[in-house]
mmCIF file of C-alpha atoms in Angstrom:
data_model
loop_
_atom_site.group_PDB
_atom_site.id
_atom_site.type_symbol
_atom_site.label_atom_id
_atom_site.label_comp_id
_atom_site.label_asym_id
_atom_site.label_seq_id
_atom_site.Cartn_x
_atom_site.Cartn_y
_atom_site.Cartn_z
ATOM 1 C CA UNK A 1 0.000 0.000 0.000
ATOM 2 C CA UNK A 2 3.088 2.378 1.394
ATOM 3 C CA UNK A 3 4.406 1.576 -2.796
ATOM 4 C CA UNK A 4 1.112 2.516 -4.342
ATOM 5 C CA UNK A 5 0.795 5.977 -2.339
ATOM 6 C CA UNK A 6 4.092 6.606 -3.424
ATOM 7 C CA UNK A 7 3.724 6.477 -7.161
ATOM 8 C CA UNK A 8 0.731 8.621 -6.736
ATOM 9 C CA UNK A 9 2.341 10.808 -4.309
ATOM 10 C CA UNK A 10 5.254 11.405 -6.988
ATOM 11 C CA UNK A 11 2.625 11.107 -10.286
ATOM 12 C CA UNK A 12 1.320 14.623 -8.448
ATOM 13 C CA UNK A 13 4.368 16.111 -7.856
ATOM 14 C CA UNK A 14 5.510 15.714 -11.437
ATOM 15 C CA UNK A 15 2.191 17.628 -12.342
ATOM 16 C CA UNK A 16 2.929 19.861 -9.824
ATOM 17 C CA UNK A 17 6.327 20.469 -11.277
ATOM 18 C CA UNK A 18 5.027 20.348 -14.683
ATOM 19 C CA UNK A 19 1.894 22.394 -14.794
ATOM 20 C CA UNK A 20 2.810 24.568 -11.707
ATOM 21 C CA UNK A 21 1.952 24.652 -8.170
ATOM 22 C CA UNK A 22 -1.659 25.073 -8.553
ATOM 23 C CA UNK A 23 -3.809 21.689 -7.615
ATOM 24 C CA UNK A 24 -7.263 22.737 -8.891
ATOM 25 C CA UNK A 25 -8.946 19.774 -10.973
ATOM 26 C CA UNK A 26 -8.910 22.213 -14.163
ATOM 27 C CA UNK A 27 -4.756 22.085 -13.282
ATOM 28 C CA UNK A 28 -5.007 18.146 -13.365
ATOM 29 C CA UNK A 29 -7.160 17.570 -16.909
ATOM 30 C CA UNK A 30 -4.690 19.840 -18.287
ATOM 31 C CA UNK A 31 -2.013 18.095 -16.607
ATOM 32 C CA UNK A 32 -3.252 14.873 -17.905
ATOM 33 C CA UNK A 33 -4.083 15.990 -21.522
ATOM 34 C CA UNK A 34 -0.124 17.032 -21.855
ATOM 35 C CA UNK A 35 0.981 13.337 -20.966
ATOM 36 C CA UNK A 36 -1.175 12.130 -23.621
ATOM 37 C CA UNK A 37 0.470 10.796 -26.457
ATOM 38 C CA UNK A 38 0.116 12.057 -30.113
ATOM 39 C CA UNK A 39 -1.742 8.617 -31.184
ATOM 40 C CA UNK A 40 -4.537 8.787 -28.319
ATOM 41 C CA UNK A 41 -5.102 12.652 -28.871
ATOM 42 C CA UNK A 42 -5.799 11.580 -32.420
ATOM 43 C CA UNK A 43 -8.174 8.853 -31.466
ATOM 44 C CA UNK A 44 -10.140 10.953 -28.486
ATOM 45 C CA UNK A 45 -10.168 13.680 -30.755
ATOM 46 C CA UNK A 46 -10.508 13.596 -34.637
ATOM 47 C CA UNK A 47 -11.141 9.765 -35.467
ATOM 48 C CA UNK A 48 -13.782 8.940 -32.680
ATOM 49 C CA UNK A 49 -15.656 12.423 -33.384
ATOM 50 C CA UNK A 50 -14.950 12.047 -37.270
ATOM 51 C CA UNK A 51 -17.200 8.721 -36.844
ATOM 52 C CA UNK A 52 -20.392 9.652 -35.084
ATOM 53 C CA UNK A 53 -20.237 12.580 -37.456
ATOM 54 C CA UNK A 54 -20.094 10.197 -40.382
ATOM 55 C CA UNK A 55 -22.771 7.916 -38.425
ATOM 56 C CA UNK A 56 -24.901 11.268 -38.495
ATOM 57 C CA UNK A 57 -24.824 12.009 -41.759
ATOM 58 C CA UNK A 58 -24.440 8.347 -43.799
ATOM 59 C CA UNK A 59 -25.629 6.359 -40.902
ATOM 60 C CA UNK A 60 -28.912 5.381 -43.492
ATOM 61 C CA UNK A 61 -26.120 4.877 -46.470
ATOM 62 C CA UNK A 62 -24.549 2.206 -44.214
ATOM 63 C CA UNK A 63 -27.857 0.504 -43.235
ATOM 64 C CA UNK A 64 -29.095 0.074 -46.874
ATOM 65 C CA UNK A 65 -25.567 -0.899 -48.125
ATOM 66 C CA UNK A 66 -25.700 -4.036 -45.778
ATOM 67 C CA UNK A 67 -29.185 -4.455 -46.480
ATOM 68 C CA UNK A 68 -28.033 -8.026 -47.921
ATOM 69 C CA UNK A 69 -26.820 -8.829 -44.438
ATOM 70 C CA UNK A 70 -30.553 -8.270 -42.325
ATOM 71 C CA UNK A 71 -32.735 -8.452 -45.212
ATOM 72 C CA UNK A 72 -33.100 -10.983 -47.652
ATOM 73 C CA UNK A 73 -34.965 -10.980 -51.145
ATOM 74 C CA UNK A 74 -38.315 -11.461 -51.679
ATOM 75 C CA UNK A 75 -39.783 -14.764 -52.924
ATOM 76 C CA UNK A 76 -39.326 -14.166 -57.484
ATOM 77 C CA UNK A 77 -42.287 -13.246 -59.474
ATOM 78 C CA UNK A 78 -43.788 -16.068 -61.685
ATOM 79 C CA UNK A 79 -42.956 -13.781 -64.583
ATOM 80 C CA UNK A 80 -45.952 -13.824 -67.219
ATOM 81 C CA UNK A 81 -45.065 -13.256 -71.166
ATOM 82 C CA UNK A 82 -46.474 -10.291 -72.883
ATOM 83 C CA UNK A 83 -47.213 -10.159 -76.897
ATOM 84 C CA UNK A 84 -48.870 -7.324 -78.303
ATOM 85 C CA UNK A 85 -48.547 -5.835 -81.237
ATOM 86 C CA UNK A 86 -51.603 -3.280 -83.145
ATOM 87 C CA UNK A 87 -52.015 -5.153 -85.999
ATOM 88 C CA UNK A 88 -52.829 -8.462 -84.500
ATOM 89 C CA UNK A 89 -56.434 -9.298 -83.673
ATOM 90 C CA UNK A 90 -57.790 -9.973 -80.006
ATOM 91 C CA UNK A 91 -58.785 -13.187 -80.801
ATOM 92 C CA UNK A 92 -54.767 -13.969 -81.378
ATOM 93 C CA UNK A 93 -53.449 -12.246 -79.024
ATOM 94 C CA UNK A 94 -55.665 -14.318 -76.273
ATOM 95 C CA UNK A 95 -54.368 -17.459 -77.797
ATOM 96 C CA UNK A 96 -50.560 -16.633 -77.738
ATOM 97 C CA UNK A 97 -51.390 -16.153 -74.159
ATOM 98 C CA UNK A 98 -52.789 -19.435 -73.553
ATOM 99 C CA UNK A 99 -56.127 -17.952 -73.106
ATOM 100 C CA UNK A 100 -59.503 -17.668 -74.648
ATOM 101 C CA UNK A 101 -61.185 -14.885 -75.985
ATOM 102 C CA UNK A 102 -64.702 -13.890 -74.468
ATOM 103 C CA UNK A 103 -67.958 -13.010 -76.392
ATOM 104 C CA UNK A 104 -67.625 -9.685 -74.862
ATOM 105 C CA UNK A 105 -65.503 -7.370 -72.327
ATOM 106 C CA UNK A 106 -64.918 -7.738 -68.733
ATOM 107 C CA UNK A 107 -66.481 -4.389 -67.102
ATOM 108 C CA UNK A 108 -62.988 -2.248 -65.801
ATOM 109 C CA UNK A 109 -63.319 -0.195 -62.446
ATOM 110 C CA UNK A 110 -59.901 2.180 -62.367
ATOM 111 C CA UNK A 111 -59.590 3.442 -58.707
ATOM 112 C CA UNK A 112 -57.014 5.325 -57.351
ATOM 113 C CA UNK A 113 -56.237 7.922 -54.304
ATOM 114 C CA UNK A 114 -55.307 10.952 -55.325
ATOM 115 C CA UNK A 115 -52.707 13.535 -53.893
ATOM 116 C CA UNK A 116 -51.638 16.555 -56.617
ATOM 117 C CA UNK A 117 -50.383 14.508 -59.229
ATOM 118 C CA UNK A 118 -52.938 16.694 -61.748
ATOM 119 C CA UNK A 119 -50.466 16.022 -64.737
ATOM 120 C CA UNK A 120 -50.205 11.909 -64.370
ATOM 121 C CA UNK A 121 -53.971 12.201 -63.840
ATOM 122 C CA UNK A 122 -54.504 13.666 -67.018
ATOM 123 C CA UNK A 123 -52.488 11.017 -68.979
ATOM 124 C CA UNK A 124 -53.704 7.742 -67.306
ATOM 125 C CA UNK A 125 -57.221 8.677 -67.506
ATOM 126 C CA UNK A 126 -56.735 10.128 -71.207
ATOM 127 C CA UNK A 127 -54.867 6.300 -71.581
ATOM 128 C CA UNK A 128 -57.731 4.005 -70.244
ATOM 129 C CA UNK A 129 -60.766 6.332 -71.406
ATOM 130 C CA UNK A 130 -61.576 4.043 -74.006
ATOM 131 C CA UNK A 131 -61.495 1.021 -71.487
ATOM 132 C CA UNK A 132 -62.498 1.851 -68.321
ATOM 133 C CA UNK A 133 -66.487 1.439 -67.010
ATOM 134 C CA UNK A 134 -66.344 3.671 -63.909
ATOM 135 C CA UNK A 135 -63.380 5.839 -62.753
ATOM 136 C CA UNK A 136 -63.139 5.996 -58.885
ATOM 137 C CA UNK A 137 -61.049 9.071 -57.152
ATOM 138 C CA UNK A 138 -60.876 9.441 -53.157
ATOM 139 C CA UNK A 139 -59.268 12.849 -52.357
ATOM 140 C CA UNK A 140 -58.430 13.640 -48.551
ATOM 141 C CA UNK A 141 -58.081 17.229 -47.074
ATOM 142 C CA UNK A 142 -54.346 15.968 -45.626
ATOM 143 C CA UNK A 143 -51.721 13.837 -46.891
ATOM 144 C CA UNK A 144 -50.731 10.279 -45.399
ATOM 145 C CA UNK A 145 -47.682 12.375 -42.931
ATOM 146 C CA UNK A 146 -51.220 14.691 -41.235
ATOM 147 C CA UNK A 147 -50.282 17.903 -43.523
ATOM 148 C CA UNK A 148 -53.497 19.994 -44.718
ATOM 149 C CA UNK A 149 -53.776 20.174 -47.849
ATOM 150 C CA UNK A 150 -56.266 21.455 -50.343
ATOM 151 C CA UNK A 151 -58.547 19.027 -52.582
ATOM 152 C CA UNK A 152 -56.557 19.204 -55.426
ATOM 153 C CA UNK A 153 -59.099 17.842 -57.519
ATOM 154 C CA UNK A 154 -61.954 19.527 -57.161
ATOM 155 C CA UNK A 155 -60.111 22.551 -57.788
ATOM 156 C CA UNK A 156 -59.371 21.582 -60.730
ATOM 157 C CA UNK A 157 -62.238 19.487 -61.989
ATOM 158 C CA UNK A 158 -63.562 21.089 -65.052
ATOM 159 C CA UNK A 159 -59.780 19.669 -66.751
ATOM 160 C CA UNK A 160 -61.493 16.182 -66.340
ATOM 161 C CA UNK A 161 -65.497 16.650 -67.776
ATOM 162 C CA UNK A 162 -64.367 14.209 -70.132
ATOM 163 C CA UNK A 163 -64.751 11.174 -67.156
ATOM 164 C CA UNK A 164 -67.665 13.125 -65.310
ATOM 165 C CA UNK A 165 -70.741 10.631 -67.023
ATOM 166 C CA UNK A 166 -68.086 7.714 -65.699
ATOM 167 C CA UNK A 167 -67.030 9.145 -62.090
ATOM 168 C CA UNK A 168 -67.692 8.390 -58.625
ATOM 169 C CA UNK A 169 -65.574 11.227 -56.937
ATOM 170 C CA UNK A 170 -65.735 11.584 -52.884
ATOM 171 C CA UNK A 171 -63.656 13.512 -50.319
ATOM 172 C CA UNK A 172 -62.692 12.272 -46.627
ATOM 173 C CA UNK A 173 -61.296 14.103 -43.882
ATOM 174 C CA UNK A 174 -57.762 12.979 -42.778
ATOM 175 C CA UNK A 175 -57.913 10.674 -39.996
ATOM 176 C CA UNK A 176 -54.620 11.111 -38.116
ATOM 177 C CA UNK A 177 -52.535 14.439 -36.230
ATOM 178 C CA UNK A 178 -49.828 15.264 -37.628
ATOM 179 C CA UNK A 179 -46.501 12.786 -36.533
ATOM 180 C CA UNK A 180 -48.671 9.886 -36.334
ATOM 181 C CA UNK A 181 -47.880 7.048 -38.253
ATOM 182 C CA UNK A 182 -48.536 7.762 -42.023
ATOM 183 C CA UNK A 183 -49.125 4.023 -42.911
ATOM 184 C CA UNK A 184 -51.541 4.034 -40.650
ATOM 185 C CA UNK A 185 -53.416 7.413 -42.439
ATOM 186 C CA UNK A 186 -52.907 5.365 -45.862
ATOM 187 C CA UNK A 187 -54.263 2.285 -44.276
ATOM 188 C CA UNK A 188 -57.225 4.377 -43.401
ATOM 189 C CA UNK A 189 -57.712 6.110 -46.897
ATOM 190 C CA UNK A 190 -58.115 2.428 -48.531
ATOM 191 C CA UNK A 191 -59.807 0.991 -46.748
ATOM 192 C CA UNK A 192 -62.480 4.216 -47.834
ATOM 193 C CA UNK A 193 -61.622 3.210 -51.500
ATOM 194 C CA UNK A 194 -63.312 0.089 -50.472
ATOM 195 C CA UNK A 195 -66.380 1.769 -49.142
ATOM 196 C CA UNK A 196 -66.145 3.838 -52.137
ATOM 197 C CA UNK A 197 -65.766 0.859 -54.783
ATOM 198 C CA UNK A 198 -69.319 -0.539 -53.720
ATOM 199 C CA UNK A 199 -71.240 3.084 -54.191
ATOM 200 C CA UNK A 200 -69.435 2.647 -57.531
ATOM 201 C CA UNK A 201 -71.339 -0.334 -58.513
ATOM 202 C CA UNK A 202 -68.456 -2.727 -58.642
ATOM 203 C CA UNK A 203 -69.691 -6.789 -58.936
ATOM 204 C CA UNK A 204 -67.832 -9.930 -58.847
ATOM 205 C CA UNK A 205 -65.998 -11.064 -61.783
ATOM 206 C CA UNK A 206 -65.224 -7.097 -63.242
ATOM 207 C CA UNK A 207 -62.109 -6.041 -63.290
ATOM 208 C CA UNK A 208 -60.194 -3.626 -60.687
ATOM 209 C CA UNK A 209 -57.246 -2.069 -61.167
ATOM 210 C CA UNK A 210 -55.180 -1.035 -57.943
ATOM 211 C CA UNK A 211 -52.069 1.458 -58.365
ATOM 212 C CA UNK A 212 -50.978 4.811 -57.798
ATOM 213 C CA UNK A 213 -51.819 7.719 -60.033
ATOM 214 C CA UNK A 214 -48.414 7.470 -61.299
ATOM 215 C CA UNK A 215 -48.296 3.811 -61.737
ATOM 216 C CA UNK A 216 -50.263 4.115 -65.604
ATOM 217 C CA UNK A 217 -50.983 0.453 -67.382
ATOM 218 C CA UNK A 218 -51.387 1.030 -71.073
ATOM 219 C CA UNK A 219 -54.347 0.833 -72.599
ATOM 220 C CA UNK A 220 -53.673 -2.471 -74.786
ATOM 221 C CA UNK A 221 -52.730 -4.336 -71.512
ATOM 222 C CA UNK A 222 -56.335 -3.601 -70.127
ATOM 223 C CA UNK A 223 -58.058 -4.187 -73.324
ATOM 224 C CA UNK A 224 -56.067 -7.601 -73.426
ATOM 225 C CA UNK A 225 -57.182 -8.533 -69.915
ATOM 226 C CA UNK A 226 -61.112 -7.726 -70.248
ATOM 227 C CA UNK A 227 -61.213 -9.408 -73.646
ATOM 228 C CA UNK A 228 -59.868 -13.169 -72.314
ATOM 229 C CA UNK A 229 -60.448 -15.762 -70.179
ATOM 230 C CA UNK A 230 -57.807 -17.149 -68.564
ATOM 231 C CA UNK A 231 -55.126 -14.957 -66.324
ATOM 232 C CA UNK A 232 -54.458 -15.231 -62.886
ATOM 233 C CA UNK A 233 -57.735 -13.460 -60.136
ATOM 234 C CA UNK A 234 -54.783 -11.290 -59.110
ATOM 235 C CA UNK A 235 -52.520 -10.401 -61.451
ATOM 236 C CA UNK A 236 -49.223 -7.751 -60.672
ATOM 237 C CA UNK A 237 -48.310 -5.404 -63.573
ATOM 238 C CA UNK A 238 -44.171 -5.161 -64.439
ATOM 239 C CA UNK A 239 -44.289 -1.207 -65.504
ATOM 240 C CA UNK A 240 -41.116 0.283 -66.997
ATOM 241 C CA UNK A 241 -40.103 2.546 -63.767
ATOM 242 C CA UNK A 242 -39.184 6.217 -64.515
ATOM 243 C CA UNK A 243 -37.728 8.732 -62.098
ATOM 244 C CA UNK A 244 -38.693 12.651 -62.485
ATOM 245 C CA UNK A 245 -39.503 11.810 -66.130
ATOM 246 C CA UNK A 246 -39.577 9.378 -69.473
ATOM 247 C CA UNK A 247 -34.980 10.935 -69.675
ATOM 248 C CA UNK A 248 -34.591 9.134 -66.618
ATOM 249 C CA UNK A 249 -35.448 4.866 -66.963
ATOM 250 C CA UNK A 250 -34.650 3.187 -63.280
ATOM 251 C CA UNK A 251 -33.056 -0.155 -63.623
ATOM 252 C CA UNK A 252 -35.070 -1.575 -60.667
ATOM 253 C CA UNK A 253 -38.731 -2.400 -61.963
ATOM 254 C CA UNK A 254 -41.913 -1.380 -60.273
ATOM 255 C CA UNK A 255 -44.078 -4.272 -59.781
ATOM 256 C CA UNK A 256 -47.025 -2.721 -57.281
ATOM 257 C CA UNK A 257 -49.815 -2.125 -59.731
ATOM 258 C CA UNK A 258 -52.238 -4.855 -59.856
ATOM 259 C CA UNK A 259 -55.144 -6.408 -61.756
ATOM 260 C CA UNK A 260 -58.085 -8.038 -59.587
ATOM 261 C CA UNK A 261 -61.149 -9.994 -60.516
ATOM 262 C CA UNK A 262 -63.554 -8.316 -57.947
ATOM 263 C CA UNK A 263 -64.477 -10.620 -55.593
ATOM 264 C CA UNK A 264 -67.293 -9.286 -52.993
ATOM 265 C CA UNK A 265 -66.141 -9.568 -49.413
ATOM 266 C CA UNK A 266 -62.967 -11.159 -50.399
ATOM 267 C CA UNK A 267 -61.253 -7.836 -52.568
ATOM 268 C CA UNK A 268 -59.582 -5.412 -50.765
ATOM 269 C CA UNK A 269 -58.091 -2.255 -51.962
ATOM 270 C CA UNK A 270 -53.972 -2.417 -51.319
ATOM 271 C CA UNK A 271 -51.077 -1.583 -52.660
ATOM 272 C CA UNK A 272 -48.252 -4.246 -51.688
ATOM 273 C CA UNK A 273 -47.741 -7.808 -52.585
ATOM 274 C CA UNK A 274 -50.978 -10.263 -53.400
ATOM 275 C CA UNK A 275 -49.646 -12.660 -55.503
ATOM 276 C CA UNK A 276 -46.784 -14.147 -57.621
ATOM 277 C CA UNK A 277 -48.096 -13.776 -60.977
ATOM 278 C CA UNK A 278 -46.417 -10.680 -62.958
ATOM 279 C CA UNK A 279 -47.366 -9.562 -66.538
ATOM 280 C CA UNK A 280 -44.620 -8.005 -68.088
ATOM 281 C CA UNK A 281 -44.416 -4.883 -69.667
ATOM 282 C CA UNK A 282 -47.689 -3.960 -68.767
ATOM 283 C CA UNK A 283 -47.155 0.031 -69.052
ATOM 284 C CA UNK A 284 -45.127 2.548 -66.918
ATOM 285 C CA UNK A 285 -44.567 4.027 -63.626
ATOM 286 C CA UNK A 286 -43.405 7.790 -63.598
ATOM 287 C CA UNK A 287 -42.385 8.607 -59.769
ATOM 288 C CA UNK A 288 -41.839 12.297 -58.974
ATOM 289 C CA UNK A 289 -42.960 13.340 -62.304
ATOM 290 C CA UNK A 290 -43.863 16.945 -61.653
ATOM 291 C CA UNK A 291 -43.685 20.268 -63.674
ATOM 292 C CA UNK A 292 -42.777 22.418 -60.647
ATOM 293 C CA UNK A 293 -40.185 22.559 -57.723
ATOM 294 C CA UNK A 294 -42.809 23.379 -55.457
ATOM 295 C CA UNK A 295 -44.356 20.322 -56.256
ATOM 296 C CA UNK A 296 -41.837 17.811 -55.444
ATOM 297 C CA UNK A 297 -40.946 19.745 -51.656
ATOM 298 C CA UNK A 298 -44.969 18.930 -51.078
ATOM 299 C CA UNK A 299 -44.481 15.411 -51.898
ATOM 300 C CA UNK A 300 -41.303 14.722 -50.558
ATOM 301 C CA UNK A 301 -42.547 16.269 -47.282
ATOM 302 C CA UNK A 302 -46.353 14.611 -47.366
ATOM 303 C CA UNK A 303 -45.417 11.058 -48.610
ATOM 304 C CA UNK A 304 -45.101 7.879 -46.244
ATOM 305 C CA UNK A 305 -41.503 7.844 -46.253
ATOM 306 C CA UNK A 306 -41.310 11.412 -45.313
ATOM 307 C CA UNK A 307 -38.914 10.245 -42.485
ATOM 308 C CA UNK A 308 -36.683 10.326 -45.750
ATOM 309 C CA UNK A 309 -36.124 13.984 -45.388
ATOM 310 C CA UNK A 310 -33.217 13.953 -42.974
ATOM 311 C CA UNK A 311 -32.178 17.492 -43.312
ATOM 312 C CA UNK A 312 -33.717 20.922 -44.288
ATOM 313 C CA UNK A 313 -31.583 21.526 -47.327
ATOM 314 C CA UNK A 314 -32.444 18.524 -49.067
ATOM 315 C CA UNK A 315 -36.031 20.490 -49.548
ATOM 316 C CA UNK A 316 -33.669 23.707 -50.963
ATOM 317 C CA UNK A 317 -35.244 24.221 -54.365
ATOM 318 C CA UNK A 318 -31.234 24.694 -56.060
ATOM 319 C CA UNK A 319 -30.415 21.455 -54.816
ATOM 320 C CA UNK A 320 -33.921 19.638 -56.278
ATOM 321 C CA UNK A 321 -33.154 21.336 -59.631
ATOM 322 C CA UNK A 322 -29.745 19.748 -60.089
ATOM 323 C CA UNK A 323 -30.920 16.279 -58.522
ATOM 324 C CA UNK A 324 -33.579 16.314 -61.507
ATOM 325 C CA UNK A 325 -30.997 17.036 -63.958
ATOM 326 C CA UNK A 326 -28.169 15.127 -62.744
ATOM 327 C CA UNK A 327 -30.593 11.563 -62.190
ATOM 328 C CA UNK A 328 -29.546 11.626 -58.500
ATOM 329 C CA UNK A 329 -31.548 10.382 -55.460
ATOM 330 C CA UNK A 330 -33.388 12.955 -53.696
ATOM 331 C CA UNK A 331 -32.619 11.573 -49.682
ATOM 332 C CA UNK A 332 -29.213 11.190 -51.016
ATOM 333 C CA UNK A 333 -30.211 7.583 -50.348
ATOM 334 C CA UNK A 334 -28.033 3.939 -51.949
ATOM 335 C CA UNK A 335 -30.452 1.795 -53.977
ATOM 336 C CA UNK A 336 -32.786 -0.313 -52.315
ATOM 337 C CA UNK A 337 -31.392 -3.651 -53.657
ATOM 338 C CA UNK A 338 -30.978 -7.169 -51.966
ATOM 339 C CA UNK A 339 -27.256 -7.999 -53.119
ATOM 340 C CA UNK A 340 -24.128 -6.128 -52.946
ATOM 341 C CA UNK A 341 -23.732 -6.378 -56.556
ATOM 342 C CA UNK A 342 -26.561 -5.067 -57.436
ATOM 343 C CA UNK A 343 -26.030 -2.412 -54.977
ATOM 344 C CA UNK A 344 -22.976 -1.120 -56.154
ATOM 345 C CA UNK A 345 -23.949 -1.696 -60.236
ATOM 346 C CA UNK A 346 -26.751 0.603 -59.089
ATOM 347 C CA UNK A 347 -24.312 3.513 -57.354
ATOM 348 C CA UNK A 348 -24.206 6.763 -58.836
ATOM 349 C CA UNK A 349 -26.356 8.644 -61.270
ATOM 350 C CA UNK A 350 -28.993 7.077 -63.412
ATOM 351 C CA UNK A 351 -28.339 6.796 -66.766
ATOM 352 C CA UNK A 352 -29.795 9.846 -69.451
ATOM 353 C CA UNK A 353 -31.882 7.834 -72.010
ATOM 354 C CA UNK A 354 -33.101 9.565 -75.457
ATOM 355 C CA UNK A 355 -36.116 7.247 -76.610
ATOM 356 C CA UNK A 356 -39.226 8.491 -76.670
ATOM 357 C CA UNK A 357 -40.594 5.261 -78.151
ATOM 358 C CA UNK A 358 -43.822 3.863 -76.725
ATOM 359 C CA UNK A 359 -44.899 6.312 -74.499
ATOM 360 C CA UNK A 360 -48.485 6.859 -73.107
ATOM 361 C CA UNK A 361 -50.295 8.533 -76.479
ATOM 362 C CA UNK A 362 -51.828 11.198 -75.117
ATOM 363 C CA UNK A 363 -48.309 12.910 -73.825
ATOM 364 C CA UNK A 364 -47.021 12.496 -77.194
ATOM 365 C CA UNK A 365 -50.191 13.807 -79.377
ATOM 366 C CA UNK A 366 -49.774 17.122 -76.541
ATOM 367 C CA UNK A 367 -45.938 17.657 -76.466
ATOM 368 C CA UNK A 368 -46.413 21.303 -75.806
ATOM 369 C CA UNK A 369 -47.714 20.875 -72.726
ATOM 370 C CA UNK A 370 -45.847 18.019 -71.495
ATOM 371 C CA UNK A 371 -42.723 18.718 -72.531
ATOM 372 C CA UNK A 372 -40.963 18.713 -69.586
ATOM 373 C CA UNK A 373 -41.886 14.687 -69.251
ATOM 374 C CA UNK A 374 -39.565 13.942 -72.367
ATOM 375 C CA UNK A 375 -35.915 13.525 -72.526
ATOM 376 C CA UNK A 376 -34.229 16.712 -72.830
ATOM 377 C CA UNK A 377 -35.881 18.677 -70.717
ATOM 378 C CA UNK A 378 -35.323 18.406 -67.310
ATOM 379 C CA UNK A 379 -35.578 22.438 -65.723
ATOM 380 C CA UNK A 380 -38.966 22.742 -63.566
ATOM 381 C CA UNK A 381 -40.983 25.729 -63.716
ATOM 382 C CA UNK A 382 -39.223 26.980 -60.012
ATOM 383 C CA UNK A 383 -36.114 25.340 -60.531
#
């Protein structure tokens, strides 16, 4: 014991002697900090506070890029052949299927919640006019993350008289505050599609097509499926998946869209996976297709993945601008992939692409107005 009192005994009078004659505990940490060597001030004071910075900032870079590690890929997709082609009768095309043509149409219900995508609106509907039975729209007065918002819609109604003789419209209040879950609030809004579906008129055995206003089947793929006999009840729709425009073709394919044989009491109105049947190249999904800036801050902030928005400047109108240009992410997020090669191959910008080749009709027959949807264009009215 006598030892061990003596080293400390002489460890204090070398900081005495070192640091002066003062013995306050400020004395001591400063005391201490000078016997520190160059390797641990480096450690204690750049590397460990270099790493919870970078944990800060990338922390959701790291999680997706070891995605492979905690998550692992969904079941495949019995992948379903598609042949079209204009000049080929109905009657064919069921039979190159391995189905069989009806003596007349499947009725086709097209439902779909709607935010402010006015634009996408416009070209679906003006895509399945010529096939669709009833159109069904549910518009809420917030957004799935509690936000007010205006009914978008109504406002601007008179763009869509065209539908009016074949639309069941309705509005619902939001049902959650602000911060709540928003999965829950979407949860909620469906399950009023539902509701909605029935004052519509649906029956079993039409046809219901589920997706977002942005997820747009072409027109021959619904013709094709209310003309045979023969596909899956449930039936997924591979869409070619565009990001901020038709320039911008995402590798990853959007699969969410779906096809349903109504089914009273058994049909419900979702948006994730129902089965493993997937028609291919059934049409396109354009995500974050807008013609303003202002429109893309209101989504990015109102969607369910809001949580997204980590920091304030990712919403800085400059910074959108050259994202849309550029092909970059807008969370400054890694691909949402299940393997690290396909991770990696999927790093970095996306790809400009120049065709303009089989495209919803009505976007090409009004160029003027859509222009900003085609390649070549990618400055927003704001930007």
């Amino acid at each position: 014991m006598a030892d061990i009192y003596s080293t400390y005994k002489k460890r204090d009078d070398i900081c005495e002697d070192v640091c002066g004659q003062e013995v306050s505990r400020m004395s001591r940490i400063r005391c201490m900090i000078k016997s520190l060597d160059l390797r641990t001030i480096l450690v204690l004071f750049v590397i460990i506070p270099i790493g919870f910075l970078g944990i800060y900032f990338h922390g959701q870079k790291v999680t997706y890029f070891l995605r492979p590690i905690w998550q692992s890929p969904p079941k495949p997709f019995i992948q379903i052949p598609h042949y079209y082609h204009e000049n080929v009768s109905m009657s064919t095309l069921c039979t190159l299927h391995g189905w069989k043509v009806r003596e007349y149409p499947r009725r086709v219900f097209d439902a779909v919640l709607f935010n402010n995508e006015i634009d996408m609106l416009t070209i679906r509907w003006n895509e399945l006019y010529p096939y669709i039975t009833q159109f069904v729209l549910l518009e809420s007065n917030s957004t799935f993350t509690g936000i007010w918002k205006p009914h978008f819609f109504a406002i601007n109604r008179e763009k869509f008289e065209f539908v009016t003789p074949r639309l069941t419209y309705a509005t619902i209040p939001g049902g959650s505050r602000k911060g709540e879950n928003p999965f829950y609030e979407e949860a909620y809004q469906r399950v009023a599609v539902d509701r909605l579906l029935r004052v519509a008129g649906i029956e079993d055995d039409d046809l219901l097509i589920m997706s977002d206003v942005d997820e747009i089947p072409s027109a021959h793929t619904i013709d094709l499926l209310r003309w045979c006999d023969g596909p899956p009840r449930i039936l997924h729709l591979h869409l070619r998946n565009f990001l901020y425009s038709f320039e911008f073709n995402v590798e990853h394919k959007s699969w969410r869209a779906s096809v349903h044989r109504y089914e009273k009491g058994k049909t419900r109105y979702a948006h994730f996976r129902q089965t493993d049947y997937l028609f291919a190249d059934s049409g396109w999904h354009c995500s974050f297709c807008f013609r303003k800036i202002s429109d893309f801050v209101f989504k990015m902030r109102a969607y369910s993945h809001s949580d997204r928005v980590r920091f304030a400047h990712y919403l800085d109108p400059k910074r959108i601008q050259n994202v849309i240009c550029n092909g970059d992410d807008l969370y400054d997020m890694l691909p949402e992939e299940y393997t690290f090669r396909e991770i990696i191959g999927n790093m970095g910008p996306i790809p400009h692409s120049y065709s303009a080749v089989h495209l919803p009709a009505y976007l090409l027959n009004n160029v003027e107005e859509y222009r900003y949807l085609l390649p070549g264009n990618c400055v927003r009215e704001g930007g």
